[in-house]
Amino acid sequence: MSDCVFCKIVAGQIPSTKVHEDELTLAFMDIGEVNPGHVLVAVKPHVDNIYGLDDTLAAAVFRTAARVARAVKKAYAPEGMTLYQANGAAAGQTVFHFHLHLVPRYAEDGLRLTWPVKNPPREQLEANAARLRAALE
Ligand code: 5GP
Ligand code: ZN
């Protein structure tokens, strides 16, 4: 996709600070890093979001994520690590080329994800799961 910033990074048309690359994935520093060691792991082919990942790409991106996460742990020894991955503007996605964030975490580092727990009754969970099982391909 010609106007996609991550496609341009993958193609070397705009600069990035690379950590690792292989045939299918590229890991590079997030220009807006939250904490040192904040890395983005992107797929090389243009895929808008998680719905476009085939099994090979899905496996490749998580293999790279786990490998780079181990490097972040070794290099920075953070107190925690958050994987963040947004699909669609409503979910907070701002670059519409599939990527996930590895964010080293520290207590009181200011990153907030509010999680409004609903605790529905078991029957509701059963109905939700049945709906999903019927939709599985
Ligand atoms: P999203 O909001 O889609 O989950 O994450 C997009 C991320 O891409 C943001 O954290 C932003 O800082 C990062 N980003 C946007 N443009 C560039 C760029 O040109 N280079 C790099 N390295 N990161 C970028
Ligand atoms: Zn792209």
Short mmCIF file of C-alpha atoms and ligand atoms in Angstrom, two decimals:
data_model
loop_
_atom_site.label_atom_id
_atom_site.label_comp_id
_atom_site.label_asym_id
_atom_site.label_seq_id
_atom_site.Cartn_x
_atom_site.Cartn_y
_atom_site.Cartn_z
CA MET A 1 0.00 0.00 0.00
CA SER A 2 1.79 3.09 -1.29
CA ASP A 3 0.91 5.55 1.48
CA CYS A 4 1.50 3.16 4.38
CA VAL A 5 4.29 4.34 6.68
CA PHE A 6 5.23 0.83 7.81
CA CYS A 7 5.39 -0.41 4.21
CA LYS A 8 7.81 2.44 3.58
CA ILE A 9 9.87 1.38 6.60
CA VAL A 10 9.89 -2.25 5.41
CA ALA A 11 10.98 -1.10 1.94
CA GLY A 12 13.70 1.16 3.39
CA GLN A 13 12.07 4.26 1.88
CA ILE A 14 12.00 5.99 5.27
CA PRO A 15 14.46 5.39 8.10
CA SER A 16 13.83 3.21 11.12
CA THR A 17 15.90 1.86 13.97
CA LYS A 18 15.87 -1.88 13.46
CA VAL A 19 16.26 -4.53 16.11
CA HIS A 20 15.67 -7.69 14.09
CA GLU A 21 14.34 -8.78 10.75
CA ASP A 22 13.66 -12.00 8.96
CA GLU A 23 11.81 -12.96 5.80
CA LEU A 24 8.35 -12.14 7.15
CA THR A 25 8.78 -9.75 10.08
CA LEU A 26 10.57 -6.58 11.13
CA ALA A 27 11.15 -5.42 14.70
CA PHE A 28 12.04 -1.74 15.16
CA MET A 29 11.99 0.92 17.82
CA ASP A 30 8.72 2.82 18.29
CA ILE A 31 9.42 6.46 17.48
CA GLY A 32 7.09 7.45 20.32
CA GLU A 33 8.52 5.05 22.88
CA VAL A 34 6.77 4.82 26.23
CA ASN A 35 9.79 3.29 27.97
CA PRO A 36 13.28 2.44 26.67
CA GLY A 37 13.10 -0.84 24.79
CA HIS A 38 9.61 -0.22 23.39
CA VAL A 39 9.68 -2.21 20.15
CA LEU A 40 7.16 -2.68 17.36
CA VAL A 41 7.00 -6.06 15.65
CA ALA A 42 5.41 -5.72 12.20
CA VAL A 43 4.71 -8.17 9.43
CA LYS A 44 6.56 -7.30 6.22
CA PRO A 45 3.67 -7.80 3.76
CA HIS A 46 0.98 -5.15 4.04
CA VAL A 47 -1.83 -6.53 6.17
CA ASP A 48 -4.20 -3.99 7.74
CA ASN A 49 -4.90 -5.85 10.95
CA ILE A 50 -5.15 -9.22 12.67
CA TYR A 51 -7.99 -10.38 10.41
CA GLY A 52 -5.62 -10.47 7.45
CA LEU A 53 -2.97 -12.71 9.01
CA ASP A 54 -2.65 -16.21 7.59
CA ASP A 55 -1.25 -18.98 9.79
CA THR A 56 2.30 -18.48 8.52
CA LEU A 57 2.34 -14.74 9.22
CA ALA A 58 0.61 -15.16 12.57
CA ALA A 59 3.21 -17.70 13.68
CA ALA A 60 6.09 -15.63 12.35
CA VAL A 61 5.06 -12.43 14.10
CA PHE A 62 4.61 -14.10 17.47
CA ARG A 63 7.88 -16.01 17.14
CA THR A 64 9.67 -12.70 16.56
CA ALA A 65 7.74 -11.05 19.40
CA ALA A 66 8.77 -13.74 21.88
CA ARG A 67 12.38 -13.61 20.73
CA VAL A 68 12.61 -9.81 20.97
CA ALA A 69 10.77 -9.85 24.31
CA ARG A 70 13.52 -12.09 25.68
CA ALA A 71 16.09 -9.58 24.41
CA VAL A 72 14.26 -6.66 26.04
CA LYS A 73 14.12 -8.59 29.31
CA LYS A 74 17.84 -9.36 29.13
CA ALA A 75 18.84 -5.83 28.12
CA TYR A 76 16.59 -3.78 30.42
CA ALA A 77 15.35 -6.16 33.11
CA PRO A 78 11.99 -4.37 33.23
CA GLU A 79 9.57 -5.10 36.06
CA GLY A 80 6.98 -6.25 33.53
CA MET A 81 6.15 -6.41 29.84
CA THR A 82 2.90 -5.47 28.16
CA LEU A 83 2.01 -6.68 24.67
CA TYR A 84 -0.35 -4.20 23.08
CA GLN A 85 -1.97 -4.75 19.71
CA ALA A 86 -4.81 -2.62 18.31
CA ASN A 87 -7.15 -3.41 15.40
CA GLY A 88 -9.31 -0.57 14.13
CA ALA A 89 -9.51 3.05 15.18
CA ALA A 90 -12.03 2.24 17.92
CA ALA A 91 -9.40 -0.05 19.46
CA GLY A 92 -6.73 2.65 19.30
CA GLN A 93 -4.97 1.61 16.09
CA THR A 94 -3.26 4.56 14.42
CA VAL A 95 -1.06 2.80 11.84
CA PHE A 96 -3.14 0.41 9.76
CA HIS A 97 -0.42 -2.13 9.02
CA PHE A 98 -0.39 -5.06 11.44
CA HIS A 99 2.07 -4.69 14.30
CA LEU A 100 2.28 -5.40 17.97
CA HIS A 101 3.94 -3.41 20.70
CA LEU A 102 6.39 -4.83 23.24
CA VAL A 103 6.33 -2.32 26.08
CA PRO A 104 8.71 -2.80 29.02
CA ARG A 105 6.80 -1.85 32.17
CA TYR A 106 7.53 -0.35 35.55
CA ALA A 107 5.26 0.42 38.45
CA GLU A 108 3.81 3.93 38.10
CA ASP A 109 5.18 4.39 34.56
CA GLY A 110 1.99 6.16 33.54
CA LEU A 111 0.68 3.65 31.00
CA ARG A 112 -3.03 3.09 31.68
CA LEU A 113 -5.47 0.65 30.13
CA THR A 114 -8.81 0.82 31.90
CA TRP A 115 -10.62 -2.49 32.04
CA PRO A 116 -14.29 -2.09 32.99
CA VAL A 117 -15.06 -5.58 34.29
CA LYS A 118 -18.70 -6.64 33.90
CA ASN A 119 -18.68 -10.14 35.44
CA PRO A 120 -21.73 -11.42 33.51
CA PRO A 121 -23.57 -14.56 34.68
CA ARG A 122 -22.24 -17.95 33.51
CA GLU A 123 -25.19 -18.36 31.12
CA GLN A 124 -24.12 -15.22 29.30
CA LEU A 125 -20.57 -16.53 28.94
CA GLU A 126 -21.96 -19.83 27.61
CA ALA A 127 -24.06 -17.97 25.04
CA ASN A 128 -21.08 -15.84 23.99
CA ALA A 129 -18.87 -18.92 23.58
CA ALA A 130 -21.54 -20.75 21.55
CA ARG A 131 -21.79 -17.77 19.22
CA LEU A 132 -18.03 -17.77 18.73
CA ARG A 133 -17.80 -21.55 18.19
CA ALA A 134 -20.41 -21.23 15.44
CA ALA A 135 -18.33 -18.51 13.79
CA LEU A 136 -15.00 -20.36 13.88
CA GLU A 137 -13.59 -21.26 10.46
P1 5GP B 1 -0.81 1.87 17.02
O1 5GP B 1 -1.40 3.13 17.63
O2 5GP B 1 -1.28 1.69 15.60
O3 5GP B 1 -0.94 0.66 17.85
O4 5GP B 1 0.75 2.13 17.01
C1 5GP B 1 1.41 2.87 16.04
C2 5GP B 1 2.77 3.19 16.60
O5 5GP B 1 3.61 3.51 15.52
C3 5GP B 1 2.78 4.41 17.55
O6 5GP B 1 3.20 3.98 18.84
C4 5GP B 1 3.77 5.37 16.90
O7 5GP B 1 4.65 5.98 17.82
C5 5GP B 1 4.53 4.48 15.92
N1 5GP B 1 4.96 5.14 14.72
C6 5GP B 1 4.20 5.91 13.90
N2 5GP B 1 4.94 6.35 12.86
C7 5GP B 1 6.18 5.83 13.03
C8 5GP B 1 7.39 5.91 12.28
O8 5GP B 1 7.49 6.56 11.24
N3 5GP B 1 8.47 5.24 12.76
C9 5GP B 1 8.40 4.51 13.91
N4 5GP B 1 9.51 3.90 14.30
N5 5GP B 1 7.28 4.40 14.65
C10 5GP B 1 6.19 5.06 14.20
ZN ZN B 2 1.71 -1.29 5.02
#
